[in-house]
């Protein structure tokens, strides 16, 4: 193979690698299409740092009424490979909503892309279905010691301030145990996703992108040896 051909192959390979990298980055940042409701639910949760947790109040004068509150959440460290799909929380018994949960652990959790640059960039109102939001229903449960390690990594990577919160508040790690999922990401009403469907997918379509990178790498090698 001549030096000229080799150089031509290297240049072509570089261009193809750049294109493949751009493809991978696009796949990482792209919002899932409306027909992939389960992946949309995973994507929105992993994109969000907080959510609205609704409990049934146990407070005097409000007993049995809905009570929504904001909580910091995380399903894993930021990035395409960090999402577990499990919403983790850092709680204390001193918190009013946690006191509700001690009486009735059932709750709902709503997360929305309205808190991300996506909806602002497209000028979507938070109530616009295209500004996707997910409603989870289930219960809050305290995690065991082994899972607490995962919860700590997930939460402290996104909310480093938590490490300095008062130790005498007896903070503990908990998770939202999902039983029902509703997705609103397009016109035509809510979509129902089962927990099994939800946990069987990943928030980002990386497999297709990685396959494309491998395909382009094969082409690059072929060009180098022409």
Short mmCIF file of C-alpha atoms in Angstrom, two decimals:
data_model
loop_
_atom_site.label_atom_id
_atom_site.label_comp_id
_atom_site.label_asym_id
_atom_site.label_seq_id
_atom_site.Cartn_x
_atom_site.Cartn_y
_atom_site.Cartn_z
CA UNK A 1 0.00 0.00 0.00
CA UNK A 2 1.51 3.39 -1.06
CA UNK A 3 2.08 6.22 1.43
CA UNK A 4 -0.46 8.34 -0.44
CA UNK A 5 -3.12 5.64 -0.18
CA UNK A 6 -2.33 5.07 3.47
CA UNK A 7 -2.65 8.78 4.21
CA UNK A 8 -5.92 8.88 2.29
CA UNK A 9 -7.18 5.94 4.33
CA UNK A 10 -6.15 7.59 7.59
CA UNK A 11 -7.94 10.84 6.66
CA UNK A 12 -11.07 8.96 5.64
CA UNK A 13 -10.91 7.01 8.87
CA UNK A 14 -10.61 10.22 10.89
CA UNK A 15 -13.63 11.74 9.16
CA UNK A 16 -15.66 8.59 9.71
CA UNK A 17 -14.64 8.43 13.36
CA UNK A 18 -15.72 12.06 13.85
CA UNK A 19 -19.05 11.30 12.21
CA UNK A 20 -19.53 8.23 14.37
CA UNK A 21 -18.67 10.21 17.51
CA UNK A 22 -21.19 12.88 16.56
CA UNK A 23 -23.77 10.16 16.01
CA UNK A 24 -23.07 8.72 19.45
CA UNK A 25 -23.34 12.12 21.12
CA UNK A 26 -26.61 12.80 19.31
CA UNK A 27 -28.01 9.47 20.48
CA UNK A 28 -27.01 10.27 24.06
CA UNK A 29 -28.74 13.65 24.06
CA UNK A 30 -31.77 12.86 21.93
CA UNK A 31 -35.19 12.58 23.53
CA UNK A 32 -36.89 9.23 22.81
CA UNK A 33 -39.69 9.21 20.20
CA UNK A 34 -43.32 9.21 21.47
CA UNK A 35 -43.84 5.57 20.54
CA UNK A 36 -41.16 4.51 23.05
CA UNK A 37 -43.08 5.34 26.21
CA UNK A 38 -41.06 3.14 28.56
CA UNK A 39 -37.78 4.65 27.40
CA UNK A 40 -39.31 8.12 27.65
CA UNK A 41 -40.15 7.45 31.31
CA UNK A 42 -36.56 6.34 31.98
CA UNK A 43 -35.18 9.33 30.06
CA UNK A 44 -37.26 11.92 31.91
CA UNK A 45 -36.51 10.50 35.35
CA UNK A 46 -32.77 10.38 34.67
CA UNK A 47 -32.89 13.95 33.36
CA UNK A 48 -34.49 15.29 36.53
CA UNK A 49 -32.91 16.29 39.83
CA UNK A 50 -36.15 16.80 41.74
CA UNK A 51 -39.79 15.83 41.69
CA UNK A 52 -43.15 16.55 43.28
CA UNK A 53 -43.99 13.86 45.83
CA UNK A 54 -47.66 13.65 46.81
CA UNK A 55 -48.71 11.90 50.01
CA UNK A 56 -51.93 11.49 51.93
CA UNK A 57 -51.58 13.92 54.81
CA UNK A 58 -51.48 12.67 58.38
CA UNK A 59 -51.39 16.20 59.77
CA UNK A 60 -54.11 17.52 62.02
CA UNK A 61 -56.70 19.39 59.99
CA UNK A 62 -55.44 17.89 56.71
CA UNK A 63 -55.80 14.20 57.50
CA UNK A 64 -56.47 12.14 54.38
CA UNK A 65 -56.05 15.04 51.96
CA UNK A 66 -53.47 15.12 49.13
CA UNK A 67 -50.26 16.92 50.11
CA UNK A 68 -47.56 17.60 47.48
CA UNK A 69 -43.99 18.51 48.35
CA UNK A 70 -40.71 18.94 46.46
CA UNK A 71 -37.89 16.45 46.99
CA UNK A 72 -34.44 16.04 45.50
CA UNK A 73 -34.17 12.71 43.70
CA UNK A 74 -31.69 10.71 41.65
CA UNK A 75 -31.70 7.39 39.84
CA UNK A 76 -27.94 7.47 39.43
CA UNK A 77 -24.99 9.74 38.59
CA UNK A 78 -25.47 12.06 35.60
CA UNK A 79 -24.56 10.70 32.19
CA UNK A 80 -25.84 8.08 29.76
CA UNK A 81 -24.66 5.09 31.78
CA UNK A 82 -25.71 6.22 35.26
CA UNK A 83 -29.47 5.68 35.33
CA UNK A 84 -30.91 2.72 37.23
CA UNK A 85 -34.54 3.83 36.88
CA UNK A 86 -34.98 3.71 40.67
CA UNK A 87 -35.81 7.11 42.20
CA UNK A 88 -33.74 7.47 45.38
CA UNK A 89 -34.40 10.02 48.13
CA UNK A 90 -32.58 11.27 51.23
CA UNK A 91 -35.10 11.69 54.04
CA UNK A 92 -35.53 12.51 57.71
CA UNK A 93 -38.40 11.77 60.05
CA UNK A 94 -38.49 15.49 60.84
CA UNK A 95 -39.87 16.23 57.37
CA UNK A 96 -43.65 16.70 57.23
CA UNK A 97 -44.19 14.44 54.19
CA UNK A 98 -42.11 11.68 55.76
CA UNK A 99 -44.42 11.84 58.76
CA UNK A 100 -47.30 11.22 56.33
CA UNK A 101 -45.43 8.26 54.86
CA UNK A 102 -44.97 6.70 58.29
CA UNK A 103 -48.77 6.44 58.48
CA UNK A 104 -49.35 5.54 54.83
CA UNK A 105 -46.35 4.81 52.61
CA UNK A 106 -48.33 5.14 49.38
CA UNK A 107 -47.41 8.14 47.24
CA UNK A 108 -47.09 9.51 43.74
CA UNK A 109 -44.04 11.14 42.20
CA UNK A 110 -44.18 13.51 39.22
CA UNK A 111 -41.09 14.51 37.22
CA UNK A 112 -41.04 16.82 34.21
CA UNK A 113 -38.65 17.96 31.51
CA UNK A 114 -39.84 21.47 32.40
CA UNK A 115 -36.91 21.58 34.84
CA UNK A 116 -34.43 20.90 32.03
CA UNK A 117 -33.18 23.11 29.16
CA UNK A 118 -35.18 20.97 26.69
CA UNK A 119 -38.57 22.63 27.22
CA UNK A 120 -37.09 26.10 27.55
CA UNK A 121 -35.15 25.64 24.34
CA UNK A 122 -38.31 24.62 22.47
CA UNK A 123 -40.43 27.21 24.31
CA UNK A 124 -42.80 24.54 25.58
CA UNK A 125 -45.04 25.50 28.46
CA UNK A 126 -44.75 23.00 31.37
CA UNK A 127 -48.36 21.95 30.71
CA UNK A 128 -47.69 21.29 27.02
CA UNK A 129 -47.69 17.50 26.47
CA UNK A 130 -44.52 17.87 24.39
CA UNK A 131 -42.77 18.99 27.57
CA UNK A 132 -42.86 15.40 28.75
CA UNK A 133 -43.74 14.52 32.31
CA UNK A 134 -44.05 11.19 34.09
CA UNK A 135 -46.31 10.22 36.98
CA UNK A 136 -45.16 7.32 39.14
CA UNK A 137 -47.40 5.69 41.73
CA UNK A 138 -46.12 3.37 44.43
CA UNK A 139 -44.68 3.56 47.92
CA UNK A 140 -41.63 4.90 49.72
CA UNK A 141 -39.44 2.27 51.37
CA UNK A 142 -36.22 2.57 53.34
CA UNK A 143 -33.35 0.81 51.55
CA UNK A 144 -31.13 -1.82 53.16
CA UNK A 145 -27.45 -1.24 53.88
CA UNK A 146 -26.17 -2.66 50.59
CA UNK A 147 -28.58 -0.62 48.48
CA UNK A 148 -27.82 2.46 50.60
CA UNK A 149 -24.37 2.49 48.99
CA UNK A 150 -25.98 2.82 45.55
CA UNK A 151 -28.46 5.40 46.80
CA UNK A 152 -25.70 7.49 48.35
CA UNK A 153 -23.67 7.50 45.15
CA UNK A 154 -26.76 8.37 43.10
CA UNK A 155 -27.89 11.24 45.33
CA UNK A 156 -24.59 12.77 46.44
CA UNK A 157 -23.26 12.85 42.87
CA UNK A 158 -26.13 15.17 41.91
CA UNK A 159 -26.74 16.86 45.26
CA UNK A 160 -23.32 17.28 46.93
CA UNK A 161 -24.81 19.67 49.50
CA UNK A 162 -26.53 16.68 51.11
CA UNK A 163 -23.23 15.53 52.63
CA UNK A 164 -23.18 18.63 54.84
CA UNK A 165 -26.76 18.44 56.08
CA UNK A 166 -27.13 18.27 59.91
CA UNK A 167 -26.16 14.82 61.19
CA UNK A 168 -28.55 15.09 64.13
CA UNK A 169 -31.50 14.95 61.72
CA UNK A 170 -30.97 11.20 61.33
CA UNK A 171 -31.07 11.17 57.54
CA UNK A 172 -31.72 7.88 55.77
CA UNK A 173 -31.82 6.65 52.19
CA UNK A 174 -35.11 5.56 50.67
CA UNK A 175 -36.47 4.67 47.26
CA UNK A 176 -39.72 5.04 45.42
CA UNK A 177 -41.05 1.51 44.84
CA UNK A 178 -42.84 1.88 41.49
CA UNK A 179 -46.12 0.03 40.88
CA UNK A 180 -47.75 2.18 38.17
CA UNK A 181 -46.42 4.57 35.52
CA UNK A 182 -48.18 7.13 33.34
CA UNK A 183 -46.39 8.96 30.53
CA UNK A 184 -47.57 12.21 28.97
CA UNK A 185 -45.20 13.16 26.16
CA UNK A 186 -47.46 13.75 23.16
CA UNK A 187 -51.00 14.65 22.18
CA UNK A 188 -53.74 12.06 22.61
CA UNK A 189 -53.63 11.35 26.33
CA UNK A 190 -51.64 9.42 28.88
CA UNK A 191 -49.79 6.20 28.10
CA UNK A 192 -49.56 3.40 30.61
CA UNK A 193 -46.20 1.68 31.13
CA UNK A 194 -45.73 -1.35 33.38
CA UNK A 195 -42.76 -1.55 35.78
CA UNK A 196 -41.54 -4.58 33.80
CA UNK A 197 -41.50 -2.56 30.58
CA UNK A 198 -39.90 0.37 32.35
CA UNK A 199 -36.99 -1.58 33.81
CA UNK A 200 -36.39 -3.57 30.62
CA UNK A 201 -35.17 -0.51 28.68
CA UNK A 202 -32.41 2.07 29.04
CA UNK A 203 -32.94 5.85 29.00
CA UNK A 204 -30.67 6.36 26.01
CA UNK A 205 -30.60 4.50 22.70
CA UNK A 206 -26.92 3.77 22.93
CA UNK A 207 -26.93 0.26 21.51
CA UNK A 208 -27.92 1.45 18.06
CA UNK A 209 -25.35 4.22 18.20
CA UNK A 210 -22.59 1.86 19.32
CA UNK A 211 -23.52 -0.53 16.52
CA UNK A 212 -23.15 2.33 14.07
CA UNK A 213 -19.73 3.22 15.50
CA UNK A 214 -18.60 -0.38 15.06
CA UNK A 215 -19.94 -0.41 11.50
CA UNK A 216 -18.07 2.80 10.64
CA UNK A 217 -14.89 1.43 12.20
CA UNK A 218 -15.12 -1.61 9.92
CA UNK A 219 -15.50 0.70 6.93
CA UNK A 220 -12.49 2.72 8.09
CA UNK A 221 -10.33 -0.40 8.26
CA UNK A 222 -11.45 -1.46 4.78
CA UNK A 223 -10.54 1.96 3.36
CA UNK A 224 -7.11 1.86 4.94
CA UNK A 225 -6.31 -1.41 3.20
CA UNK A 226 -7.58 -0.43 -0.24
#
